[in-house]
C-alpha cells in the first residue's frame, strides 16, 4: 500500500500507522486505545480445540514463509500487512477464524476465493504483441494461506499419486521429463513399443 488516508483525511505514512488506521476505522477500537473490541463468541467456539490450535500454528508457519513482495488479491491485503496485524488482537482473531474454518471443515468463504487475472508485461519484449505479456492471477492472501495449509496436508498424507509432480515438494518438471525420456529410450530397441 503506497498511500493511505484515514476517515479523518489524514495521510498515514508508516506501516504501523496504516495498520492502526485500518483497525481503528474498520473495527471497534476501544476508547482507551488498548486494542480491538472483539465480540464474544458462543461458548462452544470460545475454547480452541487441540486440533484448531495445531491448525493455527500451521497457518502461522505458512504465513512466516510467504514473501512480503507477493501481490495482494482484490482486497488489497498483502502478506506484509497480515504479518503486521498478527501482533495484535485482530491478528489472533484472524488466526482463530482461519483455523476454525479448517478445523470444522467449513467451505472457504467467497471473499477469500475472489481473484482477478491481470496481464503483466514481460521485460524486454514487444508489448504490441500478445507474447509480450503474461497473465497472473491475483488471489486474496488469506485464501492463499488456507490453500497452502491444505496443500501441505495433502502432501504429508501420502494421498497424492506417485506420478504427481505439479506443486509437490521435492519433485520437479525436470524429474518428470527425465522419467519420460528414460522410458522412451528403453522402448526404442523394441521398435518404440511401450510396455
Short mmCIF file of N, CA and C in Angstrom, two decimals:
data_model
loop_
_atom_site.label_atom_id
_atom_site.label_comp_id
_atom_site.label_asym_id
_atom_site.label_seq_id
_atom_site.Cartn_x
_atom_site.Cartn_y
_atom_site.Cartn_z
N UNK A 1 0.84 -1.16 0.00
CA UNK A 1 0.00 0.00 0.00
C UNK A 1 0.89 1.23 0.00
N UNK A 2 0.81 2.02 -1.04
CA UNK A 2 1.69 3.17 -1.11
C UNK A 2 1.13 4.37 -0.36
N UNK A 3 -0.15 4.66 -0.56
CA UNK A 3 -0.74 5.84 0.08
C UNK A 3 -2.05 5.42 0.73
N UNK A 4 -2.26 5.88 1.96
CA UNK A 4 -3.48 5.53 2.67
C UNK A 4 -3.91 6.74 3.49
N UNK A 5 -5.18 7.09 3.35
CA UNK A 5 -5.74 8.23 4.08
C UNK A 5 -6.86 7.72 4.94
N UNK A 6 -6.84 8.10 6.24
CA UNK A 6 -7.88 7.61 7.16
C UNK A 6 -9.17 8.39 6.98
N UNK A 7 -10.22 8.00 7.73
CA UNK A 7 -11.53 8.65 7.59
C UNK A 7 -11.49 10.13 7.99
N UNK A 8 -10.47 10.53 8.75
CA UNK A 8 -10.32 11.93 9.14
C UNK A 8 -9.59 12.76 8.10
N UNK A 9 -9.16 12.10 6.98
CA UNK A 9 -8.47 12.81 5.91
C UNK A 9 -6.98 12.94 6.12
N UNK A 10 -6.43 12.25 7.12
CA UNK A 10 -5.01 12.33 7.42
C UNK A 10 -4.27 11.20 6.69
N UNK A 11 -3.18 11.57 5.99
CA UNK A 11 -2.39 10.56 5.29
C UNK A 11 -1.55 9.78 6.31
N UNK A 12 -1.61 8.45 6.19
CA UNK A 12 -0.88 7.57 7.10
C UNK A 12 0.41 7.17 6.40
N UNK A 13 1.55 7.40 7.05
CA UNK A 13 2.84 7.19 6.40
C UNK A 13 3.47 5.85 6.67
N UNK A 14 3.73 5.54 7.92
CA UNK A 14 4.42 4.28 8.24
C UNK A 14 3.46 3.10 8.17
N UNK A 15 4.03 1.91 8.08
CA UNK A 15 3.19 0.71 8.05
C UNK A 15 2.40 0.55 9.34
N UNK A 16 3.03 0.89 10.48
CA UNK A 16 2.31 0.81 11.76
C UNK A 16 1.12 1.75 11.78
N UNK A 17 1.30 2.97 11.25
CA UNK A 17 0.19 3.93 11.19
C UNK A 17 -0.94 3.39 10.31
N UNK A 18 -0.56 2.73 9.21
CA UNK A 18 -1.57 2.18 8.29
C UNK A 18 -2.35 1.06 8.96
N UNK A 19 -1.64 0.16 9.65
CA UNK A 19 -2.33 -0.94 10.34
C UNK A 19 -3.27 -0.38 11.40
N UNK A 20 -2.74 0.53 12.21
CA UNK A 20 -3.57 1.14 13.27
C UNK A 20 -4.76 1.86 12.67
N UNK A 21 -4.55 2.60 11.59
CA UNK A 21 -5.63 3.33 10.93
C UNK A 21 -6.71 2.40 10.38
N UNK A 22 -6.30 1.32 9.74
CA UNK A 22 -7.26 0.36 9.20
C UNK A 22 -8.08 -0.28 10.31
N UNK A 23 -7.39 -0.70 11.39
CA UNK A 23 -8.10 -1.32 12.51
C UNK A 23 -9.05 -0.32 13.15
N UNK A 24 -8.59 0.89 13.37
CA UNK A 24 -9.41 1.91 14.04
C UNK A 24 -10.63 2.28 13.21
N UNK A 25 -10.45 2.42 11.90
CA UNK A 25 -11.54 2.86 11.04
C UNK A 25 -12.52 1.76 10.66
N UNK A 26 -12.09 0.51 10.73
CA UNK A 26 -12.96 -0.58 10.28
C UNK A 26 -13.44 -1.52 11.37
N UNK A 27 -12.84 -1.44 12.53
CA UNK A 27 -13.22 -2.33 13.62
C UNK A 27 -13.45 -1.51 14.88
N UNK A 28 -14.09 -2.12 15.85
CA UNK A 28 -14.41 -1.41 17.08
C UNK A 28 -13.19 -1.17 17.94
N UNK A 29 -12.58 0.00 17.83
CA UNK A 29 -11.39 0.34 18.61
C UNK A 29 -11.81 0.80 19.99
N UNK A 30 -11.19 0.29 21.03
CA UNK A 30 -11.51 0.69 22.40
C UNK A 30 -11.13 2.14 22.62
N UNK A 31 -11.93 2.85 23.37
CA UNK A 31 -11.69 4.26 23.63
C UNK A 31 -10.34 4.50 24.32
N UNK A 32 -9.91 3.58 25.17
CA UNK A 32 -8.64 3.78 25.87
C UNK A 32 -7.44 3.43 25.00
N UNK A 33 -7.70 3.00 23.73
CA UNK A 33 -6.62 2.68 22.81
C UNK A 33 -5.93 1.37 23.08
N UNK A 34 -6.50 0.54 23.95
CA UNK A 34 -5.83 -0.70 24.34
C UNK A 34 -6.03 -1.84 23.35
N UNK A 35 -6.83 -1.65 22.34
CA UNK A 35 -6.99 -2.71 21.35
C UNK A 35 -8.36 -2.72 20.72
N UNK A 36 -8.69 -3.84 20.12
CA UNK A 36 -9.91 -4.01 19.35
C UNK A 36 -11.00 -4.65 20.18
N UNK A 37 -12.21 -4.13 20.05
CA UNK A 37 -13.37 -4.76 20.69
C UNK A 37 -13.69 -6.02 19.89
N UNK A 38 -13.61 -7.16 20.51
CA UNK A 38 -13.91 -8.42 19.84
C UNK A 38 -15.21 -8.96 20.42
N UNK A 39 -16.21 -9.20 19.55
CA UNK A 39 -17.47 -9.72 20.06
C UNK A 39 -17.27 -11.09 20.70
N UNK A 40 -18.02 -11.33 21.76
CA UNK A 40 -17.95 -12.63 22.44
C UNK A 40 -18.45 -13.72 21.51
N UNK A 41 -17.76 -14.84 21.52
CA UNK A 41 -18.18 -15.99 20.72
C UNK A 41 -19.12 -16.85 21.55
N UNK A 42 -19.85 -17.70 20.84
CA UNK A 42 -20.69 -18.64 21.55
C UNK A 42 -19.78 -19.57 22.35
N UNK A 43 -20.29 -20.11 23.45
CA UNK A 43 -19.48 -20.91 24.36
C UNK A 43 -18.77 -22.06 23.67
N UNK A 44 -19.43 -22.74 22.71
CA UNK A 44 -18.83 -23.90 22.07
C UNK A 44 -17.63 -23.54 21.20
N UNK A 45 -17.54 -22.29 20.74
CA UNK A 45 -16.43 -21.88 19.89
C UNK A 45 -15.35 -21.13 20.67
N UNK A 46 -15.58 -20.79 21.91
CA UNK A 46 -14.65 -19.95 22.65
C UNK A 46 -13.33 -20.66 22.95
N UNK A 47 -13.41 -21.91 23.41
CA UNK A 47 -12.21 -22.65 23.74
C UNK A 47 -11.68 -23.35 22.49
N UNK A 48 -10.45 -23.03 22.07
CA UNK A 48 -9.92 -23.70 20.88
C UNK A 48 -9.63 -25.17 21.18
N UNK A 49 -9.94 -26.00 20.23
CA UNK A 49 -9.64 -27.42 20.39
C UNK A 49 -8.16 -27.62 20.13
N UNK A 50 -7.65 -28.77 20.52
CA UNK A 50 -6.24 -29.08 20.26
C UNK A 50 -5.97 -29.04 18.76
N UNK A 51 -6.90 -29.59 17.98
CA UNK A 51 -6.76 -29.60 16.52
C UNK A 51 -6.73 -28.18 15.97
N UNK A 52 -7.62 -27.33 16.47
CA UNK A 52 -7.64 -25.95 15.99
C UNK A 52 -6.35 -25.23 16.37
N UNK A 53 -5.83 -25.50 17.55
CA UNK A 53 -4.57 -24.90 17.97
C UNK A 53 -3.42 -25.32 17.05
N UNK A 54 -3.42 -26.60 16.66
CA UNK A 54 -2.40 -27.08 15.72
C UNK A 54 -2.54 -26.39 14.37
N UNK A 55 -3.78 -26.22 13.92
CA UNK A 55 -4.02 -25.56 12.64
C UNK A 55 -3.59 -24.09 12.69
N UNK A 56 -3.86 -23.42 13.81
CA UNK A 56 -3.41 -22.02 13.96
C UNK A 56 -1.91 -21.95 13.81
N UNK A 57 -1.21 -22.89 14.43
CA UNK A 57 0.26 -22.92 14.34
C UNK A 57 0.70 -23.18 12.91
N UNK A 58 0.00 -24.09 12.21
CA UNK A 58 0.32 -24.36 10.80
C UNK A 58 0.13 -23.13 9.94
N UNK A 59 -0.98 -22.41 10.15
CA UNK A 59 -1.25 -21.20 9.37
C UNK A 59 -0.17 -20.15 9.64
N UNK A 60 0.22 -19.98 10.90
CA UNK A 60 1.28 -19.02 11.24
C UNK A 60 2.61 -19.42 10.58
N UNK A 61 2.90 -20.71 10.56
CA UNK A 61 4.13 -21.20 9.94
C UNK A 61 4.12 -20.93 8.44
N UNK A 62 2.99 -21.22 7.79
CA UNK A 62 2.85 -20.97 6.36
C UNK A 62 3.00 -19.46 6.09
N UNK A 63 2.38 -18.64 6.91
CA UNK A 63 2.48 -17.18 6.75
C UNK A 63 3.92 -16.71 6.87
N UNK A 64 4.66 -17.28 7.80
CA UNK A 64 6.06 -16.85 8.01
C UNK A 64 6.93 -17.14 6.80
N UNK A 65 6.51 -18.08 5.97
CA UNK A 65 7.30 -18.47 4.79
C UNK A 65 6.86 -17.73 3.52
N UNK A 66 5.92 -16.81 3.64
CA UNK A 66 5.45 -16.08 2.46
C UNK A 66 6.32 -14.86 2.20
N UNK A 67 6.29 -14.40 0.98
CA UNK A 67 7.08 -13.23 0.57
C UNK A 67 6.27 -11.96 0.78
N UNK A 68 6.89 -10.97 1.40
CA UNK A 68 6.22 -9.68 1.59
C UNK A 68 5.98 -8.96 0.27
N UNK A 69 6.68 -9.36 -0.78
CA UNK A 69 6.51 -8.69 -2.07
C UNK A 69 5.48 -9.38 -2.95
N UNK A 70 4.87 -10.46 -2.47
CA UNK A 70 3.83 -11.15 -3.23
C UNK A 70 2.64 -10.22 -3.43
N UNK A 71 2.09 -10.22 -4.63
CA UNK A 71 0.97 -9.32 -4.95
C UNK A 71 -0.28 -9.70 -4.17
N UNK A 72 -0.98 -8.70 -3.63
CA UNK A 72 -2.23 -8.99 -2.92
C UNK A 72 -3.36 -9.28 -3.90
N UNK A 73 -4.46 -9.80 -3.38
CA UNK A 73 -5.64 -10.06 -4.21
C UNK A 73 -6.49 -8.81 -4.33
N UNK A 74 -7.76 -9.02 -4.67
CA UNK A 74 -8.69 -7.89 -4.88
C UNK A 74 -8.92 -7.08 -3.62
N UNK A 75 -8.75 -7.70 -2.45
CA UNK A 75 -8.98 -6.96 -1.21
C UNK A 75 -7.83 -6.01 -0.87
N UNK A 76 -6.71 -6.12 -1.61
CA UNK A 76 -5.58 -5.22 -1.40
C UNK A 76 -4.75 -5.54 -0.17
N UNK A 77 -5.05 -6.66 0.49
CA UNK A 77 -4.34 -7.02 1.72
C UNK A 77 -3.25 -8.04 1.38
N UNK A 78 -2.00 -7.61 1.51
CA UNK A 78 -0.86 -8.47 1.20
C UNK A 78 -0.35 -9.18 2.44
N UNK A 79 0.61 -10.07 2.21
CA UNK A 79 1.19 -10.82 3.32
C UNK A 79 1.88 -9.91 4.33
N UNK A 80 2.49 -8.84 3.86
CA UNK A 80 3.18 -7.93 4.77
C UNK A 80 2.23 -7.33 5.79
N UNK A 81 1.06 -6.91 5.32
CA UNK A 81 0.06 -6.33 6.22
C UNK A 81 -0.47 -7.40 7.18
N UNK A 82 -0.73 -8.59 6.68
CA UNK A 82 -1.22 -9.68 7.53
C UNK A 82 -0.20 -9.98 8.63
N UNK A 83 1.08 -10.01 8.27
CA UNK A 83 2.13 -10.28 9.26
C UNK A 83 2.16 -9.19 10.33
N UNK A 84 1.94 -7.95 9.94
CA UNK A 84 1.94 -6.86 10.91
C UNK A 84 0.74 -6.97 11.85
N UNK A 85 -0.41 -7.35 11.31
CA UNK A 85 -1.62 -7.49 12.11
C UNK A 85 -1.51 -8.66 13.10
N UNK A 86 -0.67 -9.64 12.79
CA UNK A 86 -0.51 -10.81 13.65
C UNK A 86 -0.10 -10.43 15.07
N UNK A 87 0.53 -9.28 15.24
CA UNK A 87 0.99 -8.84 16.56
C UNK A 87 -0.12 -8.18 17.38
N UNK A 88 -1.34 -8.19 16.85
CA UNK A 88 -2.45 -7.54 17.53
C UNK A 88 -3.54 -8.54 17.88
N UNK A 89 -4.52 -8.09 18.64
CA UNK A 89 -5.68 -8.91 18.98
C UNK A 89 -6.43 -9.31 17.70
N UNK A 90 -6.49 -8.37 16.74
CA UNK A 90 -7.14 -8.66 15.47
C UNK A 90 -6.45 -9.83 14.77
N UNK A 91 -5.12 -9.88 14.83
CA UNK A 91 -4.37 -10.98 14.24
C UNK A 91 -4.70 -12.31 14.88
N UNK A 92 -4.83 -12.31 16.22
CA UNK A 92 -5.21 -13.53 16.92
C UNK A 92 -6.59 -14.00 16.47
N UNK A 93 -7.52 -13.06 16.34
CA UNK A 93 -8.87 -13.41 15.90
C UNK A 93 -8.87 -13.92 14.46
N UNK A 94 -8.04 -13.34 13.61
CA UNK A 94 -7.93 -13.79 12.23
C UNK A 94 -7.43 -15.23 12.19
N UNK A 95 -6.40 -15.54 12.98
CA UNK A 95 -5.87 -16.91 13.02
C UNK A 95 -6.93 -17.89 13.51
N UNK A 96 -7.70 -17.48 14.53
CA UNK A 96 -8.76 -18.35 15.04
C UNK A 96 -9.82 -18.61 13.99
N UNK A 97 -10.17 -17.57 13.20
CA UNK A 97 -11.18 -17.75 12.16
C UNK A 97 -10.68 -18.67 11.06
N UNK A 98 -9.46 -18.43 10.58
CA UNK A 98 -8.90 -19.26 9.51
C UNK A 98 -8.78 -20.71 9.97
N UNK A 99 -8.17 -20.92 11.13
CA UNK A 99 -8.00 -22.28 11.65
C UNK A 99 -9.35 -22.92 11.98
N UNK A 100 -10.28 -22.12 12.48
CA UNK A 100 -11.61 -22.65 12.80
C UNK A 100 -12.33 -23.15 11.57
N UNK A 101 -12.22 -22.42 10.46
CA UNK A 101 -12.84 -22.86 9.21
C UNK A 101 -12.22 -24.18 8.76
N UNK A 102 -10.90 -24.30 8.89
CA UNK A 102 -10.23 -25.55 8.51
C UNK A 102 -10.62 -26.69 9.44
N UNK A 103 -10.61 -26.43 10.75
CA UNK A 103 -10.88 -27.48 11.74
C UNK A 103 -12.29 -28.03 11.62
N UNK A 104 -13.24 -27.17 11.31
CA UNK A 104 -14.64 -27.60 11.22
C UNK A 104 -15.02 -28.03 9.81
N UNK A 105 -14.04 -28.03 8.90
CA UNK A 105 -14.32 -28.48 7.54
C UNK A 105 -15.29 -27.58 6.80
N UNK A 106 -15.31 -26.32 7.17
CA UNK A 106 -16.23 -25.37 6.51
C UNK A 106 -15.70 -25.01 5.14
N UNK A 107 -16.62 -24.54 4.31
CA UNK A 107 -16.23 -24.07 2.99
C UNK A 107 -15.44 -22.78 3.15
N UNK A 108 -14.53 -22.57 2.23
CA UNK A 108 -13.76 -21.33 2.23
C UNK A 108 -14.71 -20.19 1.87
N UNK A 109 -14.75 -19.13 2.69
CA UNK A 109 -15.66 -18.01 2.39
C UNK A 109 -15.41 -17.44 0.99
N UNK A 110 -16.46 -17.01 0.34
CA UNK A 110 -16.38 -16.46 -1.03
C UNK A 110 -15.36 -15.32 -1.11
N UNK A 111 -15.29 -14.49 -0.06
CA UNK A 111 -14.39 -13.34 -0.08
C UNK A 111 -12.93 -13.80 -0.21
N UNK A 112 -12.61 -14.97 0.33
CA UNK A 112 -11.24 -15.47 0.26
C UNK A 112 -10.94 -16.08 -1.10
N UNK A 113 -11.99 -16.36 -1.89
CA UNK A 113 -11.82 -17.01 -3.18
C UNK A 113 -11.76 -16.03 -4.34
N UNK A 114 -12.12 -14.77 -4.10
CA UNK A 114 -12.14 -13.78 -5.18
C UNK A 114 -10.75 -13.64 -5.79
N UNK A 115 -10.72 -13.54 -7.11
CA UNK A 115 -9.45 -13.38 -7.80
C UNK A 115 -9.66 -12.57 -9.08
N UNK A 116 -8.55 -12.14 -9.64
CA UNK A 116 -8.61 -11.35 -10.87
C UNK A 116 -7.35 -11.64 -11.67
N UNK A 117 -7.51 -11.89 -12.97
CA UNK A 117 -6.37 -12.12 -13.85
C UNK A 117 -5.92 -10.77 -14.37
N UNK A 118 -4.62 -10.50 -14.23
CA UNK A 118 -4.02 -9.24 -14.67
C UNK A 118 -2.88 -9.57 -15.62
N UNK A 119 -2.77 -8.81 -16.70
CA UNK A 119 -1.70 -9.03 -17.66
C UNK A 119 -0.48 -8.20 -17.26
N UNK A 120 0.67 -8.85 -17.18
CA UNK A 120 1.92 -8.22 -16.78
C UNK A 120 2.87 -8.21 -17.98
N UNK A 121 3.51 -7.06 -18.27
CA UNK A 121 4.45 -7.04 -19.40
C UNK A 121 5.71 -7.84 -19.10
N UNK A 122 6.18 -8.61 -20.08
CA UNK A 122 7.43 -9.36 -19.94
C UNK A 122 8.58 -8.40 -20.26
N UNK A 123 9.62 -8.40 -19.43
CA UNK A 123 10.74 -7.49 -19.68
C UNK A 123 11.42 -7.78 -21.02
N UNK A 124 11.73 -6.71 -21.75
CA UNK A 124 12.47 -6.83 -23.00
C UNK A 124 11.67 -7.38 -24.16
N UNK A 125 10.35 -7.45 -24.04
CA UNK A 125 9.52 -7.99 -25.12
C UNK A 125 8.75 -6.85 -25.80
N UNK A 126 8.21 -7.15 -26.98
CA UNK A 126 7.41 -6.18 -27.73
C UNK A 126 6.00 -6.19 -27.13
N UNK A 127 5.60 -5.07 -26.53
CA UNK A 127 4.30 -5.01 -25.86
C UNK A 127 3.13 -4.84 -26.82
N UNK A 128 3.44 -4.73 -28.12
CA UNK A 128 2.39 -4.69 -29.13
C UNK A 128 1.98 -6.09 -29.56
N UNK A 129 2.68 -7.11 -29.03
CA UNK A 129 2.37 -8.49 -29.36
C UNK A 129 1.88 -9.21 -28.11
N UNK A 130 0.98 -10.14 -28.32
CA UNK A 130 0.42 -10.85 -27.16
C UNK A 130 1.47 -11.64 -26.40
N UNK A 131 2.52 -12.11 -27.06
CA UNK A 131 3.58 -12.86 -26.39
C UNK A 131 4.42 -11.97 -25.47
N UNK A 132 4.24 -10.65 -25.56
CA UNK A 132 4.98 -9.72 -24.71
C UNK A 132 4.33 -9.55 -23.34
N UNK A 133 3.26 -10.31 -23.09
CA UNK A 133 2.52 -10.20 -21.83
C UNK A 133 2.33 -11.58 -21.22
N UNK A 134 2.20 -11.62 -19.90
CA UNK A 134 1.88 -12.89 -19.22
C UNK A 134 0.79 -12.63 -18.19
N UNK A 135 -0.12 -13.58 -18.04
CA UNK A 135 -1.19 -13.40 -17.06
C UNK A 135 -0.76 -13.86 -15.66
N UNK A 136 -1.19 -13.12 -14.65
CA UNK A 136 -1.05 -13.60 -13.28
C UNK A 136 -2.43 -13.52 -12.64
N UNK A 137 -2.69 -14.42 -11.73
CA UNK A 137 -3.97 -14.48 -11.05
C UNK A 137 -3.80 -13.90 -9.65
N UNK A 138 -4.44 -12.78 -9.38
CA UNK A 138 -4.35 -12.15 -8.07
C UNK A 138 -5.41 -12.76 -7.16
N UNK A 139 -4.96 -13.50 -6.16
CA UNK A 139 -5.84 -14.19 -5.22
C UNK A 139 -5.64 -13.58 -3.84
N UNK A 140 -6.73 -13.43 -3.09
CA UNK A 140 -6.62 -12.87 -1.74
C UNK A 140 -5.67 -13.71 -0.90
N UNK A 141 -4.77 -13.05 -0.20
CA UNK A 141 -3.71 -13.74 0.56
C UNK A 141 -4.26 -14.62 1.68
N UNK A 142 -5.37 -14.24 2.29
CA UNK A 142 -5.96 -15.10 3.33
C UNK A 142 -6.36 -16.44 2.71
N UNK A 143 -6.98 -16.38 1.54
CA UNK A 143 -7.36 -17.61 0.84
C UNK A 143 -6.15 -18.44 0.45
N UNK A 144 -5.06 -17.76 0.04
CA UNK A 144 -3.84 -18.49 -0.33
C UNK A 144 -3.25 -19.20 0.88
N UNK A 145 -3.35 -18.60 2.06
CA UNK A 145 -2.84 -19.25 3.28
C UNK A 145 -3.57 -20.57 3.51
N UNK A 146 -4.90 -20.53 3.38
CA UNK A 146 -5.71 -21.75 3.58
C UNK A 146 -5.32 -22.80 2.54
N UNK A 147 -5.16 -22.38 1.29
CA UNK A 147 -4.79 -23.31 0.23
C UNK A 147 -3.43 -23.95 0.51
N UNK A 148 -2.49 -23.17 1.02
CA UNK A 148 -1.15 -23.70 1.31
C UNK A 148 -1.20 -24.73 2.45
N UNK A 149 -2.01 -24.48 3.46
CA UNK A 149 -2.14 -25.44 4.56
C UNK A 149 -2.74 -26.74 4.04
N UNK A 150 -3.80 -26.65 3.23
CA UNK A 150 -4.43 -27.85 2.66
C UNK A 150 -3.44 -28.59 1.76
N UNK A 151 -2.69 -27.86 0.93
CA UNK A 151 -1.71 -28.49 0.04
C UNK A 151 -0.63 -29.22 0.85
N UNK A 152 -0.16 -28.59 1.91
CA UNK A 152 0.85 -29.23 2.77
C UNK A 152 0.31 -30.51 3.38
N UNK A 153 -0.93 -30.46 3.85
CA UNK A 153 -1.53 -31.64 4.47
C UNK A 153 -1.72 -32.77 3.46
N UNK A 154 -2.12 -32.43 2.24
CA UNK A 154 -2.28 -33.45 1.20
C UNK A 154 -0.95 -34.13 0.91
N UNK A 155 0.12 -33.35 0.82
CA UNK A 155 1.44 -33.92 0.54
C UNK A 155 1.90 -34.83 1.68
N UNK A 156 1.65 -34.43 2.90
CA UNK A 156 2.06 -35.23 4.06
C UNK A 156 1.22 -36.50 4.22
N UNK A 157 0.00 -36.49 3.68
CA UNK A 157 -0.92 -37.61 3.87
C UNK A 157 -0.57 -38.84 3.05
N UNK A 158 0.20 -38.63 1.99
CA UNK A 158 0.52 -39.75 1.10
C UNK A 158 -0.61 -40.08 0.13
N UNK A 159 -1.60 -39.21 0.02
CA UNK A 159 -2.74 -39.46 -0.87
C UNK A 159 -2.45 -39.12 -2.33
N UNK A 160 -1.39 -38.36 -2.58
CA UNK A 160 -1.07 -37.97 -3.96
C UNK A 160 -0.41 -39.14 -4.68
N UNK A 161 -0.75 -39.30 -5.95
CA UNK A 161 -0.21 -40.38 -6.77
C UNK A 161 1.30 -40.21 -6.92
N UNK A 162 2.01 -41.34 -7.02
CA UNK A 162 3.47 -41.29 -7.13
C UNK A 162 3.95 -40.56 -8.39
N UNK A 163 3.08 -40.46 -9.39
CA UNK A 163 3.45 -39.76 -10.62
C UNK A 163 2.97 -38.32 -10.66
N UNK A 164 2.47 -37.84 -9.54
CA UNK A 164 2.06 -36.43 -9.43
C UNK A 164 3.32 -35.59 -9.22
N UNK A 165 3.56 -34.62 -10.10
CA UNK A 165 4.75 -33.80 -9.98
C UNK A 165 4.42 -32.34 -9.69
N UNK A 166 3.34 -31.84 -10.27
CA UNK A 166 2.99 -30.43 -10.10
C UNK A 166 2.66 -30.09 -8.66
N UNK A 167 3.26 -29.03 -8.16
CA UNK A 167 3.01 -28.50 -6.81
C UNK A 167 3.32 -29.48 -5.69
N UNK A 168 4.28 -30.38 -5.92
CA UNK A 168 4.68 -31.33 -4.89
C UNK A 168 6.12 -31.02 -4.52
N UNK A 169 6.36 -30.86 -3.22
CA UNK A 169 7.71 -30.57 -2.72
C UNK A 169 8.64 -31.72 -3.08
N UNK A 170 9.84 -31.35 -3.54
CA UNK A 170 10.84 -32.36 -3.84
C UNK A 170 10.70 -33.00 -5.21
N UNK A 171 9.71 -32.58 -5.96
CA UNK A 171 9.54 -33.11 -7.32
C UNK A 171 9.53 -31.93 -8.28
N UNK A 172 10.10 -32.15 -9.47
CA UNK A 172 10.19 -31.05 -10.42
C UNK A 172 9.83 -31.51 -11.82
N UNK A 173 9.64 -30.55 -12.70
CA UNK A 173 9.35 -30.85 -14.10
C UNK A 173 10.56 -31.53 -14.72
N UNK A 174 11.76 -31.23 -14.23
CA UNK A 174 12.98 -31.89 -14.74
C UNK A 174 12.92 -33.38 -14.47
N UNK A 175 12.51 -33.76 -13.27
CA UNK A 175 12.40 -35.18 -12.92
C UNK A 175 11.34 -35.87 -13.78
N UNK A 176 10.21 -35.20 -13.99
CA UNK A 176 9.14 -35.78 -14.81
C UNK A 176 9.63 -35.98 -16.25
N UNK A 177 10.34 -34.99 -16.78
CA UNK A 177 10.87 -35.08 -18.14
C UNK A 177 11.89 -36.22 -18.24
N UNK A 178 12.75 -36.33 -17.25
CA UNK A 178 13.76 -37.40 -17.22
C UNK A 178 13.08 -38.77 -17.25
N UNK A 179 12.00 -38.94 -16.51
CA UNK A 179 11.30 -40.23 -16.49
C UNK A 179 10.74 -40.56 -17.87
N UNK A 180 10.14 -39.57 -18.54
CA UNK A 180 9.56 -39.79 -19.86
C UNK A 180 10.65 -40.13 -20.87
N UNK A 181 11.74 -39.37 -20.85
CA UNK A 181 12.84 -39.62 -21.79
C UNK A 181 13.44 -41.00 -21.55
N UNK A 182 13.65 -41.37 -20.30
CA UNK A 182 14.20 -42.69 -19.96
C UNK A 182 13.29 -43.81 -20.47
N UNK A 183 11.98 -43.66 -20.26
CA UNK A 183 11.02 -44.67 -20.72
C UNK A 183 11.05 -44.78 -22.24
N UNK A 184 11.13 -43.62 -22.93
CA UNK A 184 11.19 -43.62 -24.39
C UNK A 184 12.46 -44.30 -24.89
N UNK A 185 13.58 -44.03 -24.22
CA UNK A 185 14.85 -44.65 -24.63
C UNK A 185 14.80 -46.16 -24.44
N UNK A 186 14.15 -46.64 -23.41
CA UNK A 186 14.03 -48.09 -23.18
C UNK A 186 13.13 -48.75 -24.22
N UNK A 187 12.20 -47.99 -24.76
CA UNK A 187 11.27 -48.54 -25.75
C UNK A 187 11.87 -48.56 -27.16
N UNK A 188 12.88 -47.73 -27.41
CA UNK A 188 13.47 -47.61 -28.76
C UNK A 188 13.99 -48.97 -29.27
N UNK A 189 14.73 -49.75 -28.48
CA UNK A 189 15.22 -51.04 -29.00
C UNK A 189 14.11 -52.01 -29.38
N UNK A 190 12.91 -51.82 -28.81
CA UNK A 190 11.79 -52.72 -29.12
C UNK A 190 10.90 -52.14 -30.21
N UNK A 191 11.45 -51.24 -30.99
CA UNK A 191 10.68 -50.66 -32.09
C UNK A 191 9.73 -49.58 -31.64
N UNK A 192 9.94 -49.03 -30.47
CA UNK A 192 9.11 -47.94 -29.97
C UNK A 192 7.88 -48.39 -29.22
N UNK A 193 7.70 -49.69 -29.04
CA UNK A 193 6.53 -50.21 -28.33
C UNK A 193 6.67 -49.95 -26.84
N UNK A 194 5.62 -49.37 -26.28
CA UNK A 194 5.62 -49.09 -24.85
C UNK A 194 5.03 -50.30 -24.14
N UNK A 195 5.67 -50.71 -23.06
CA UNK A 195 5.08 -51.85 -22.38
C UNK A 195 5.80 -52.34 -21.21
#
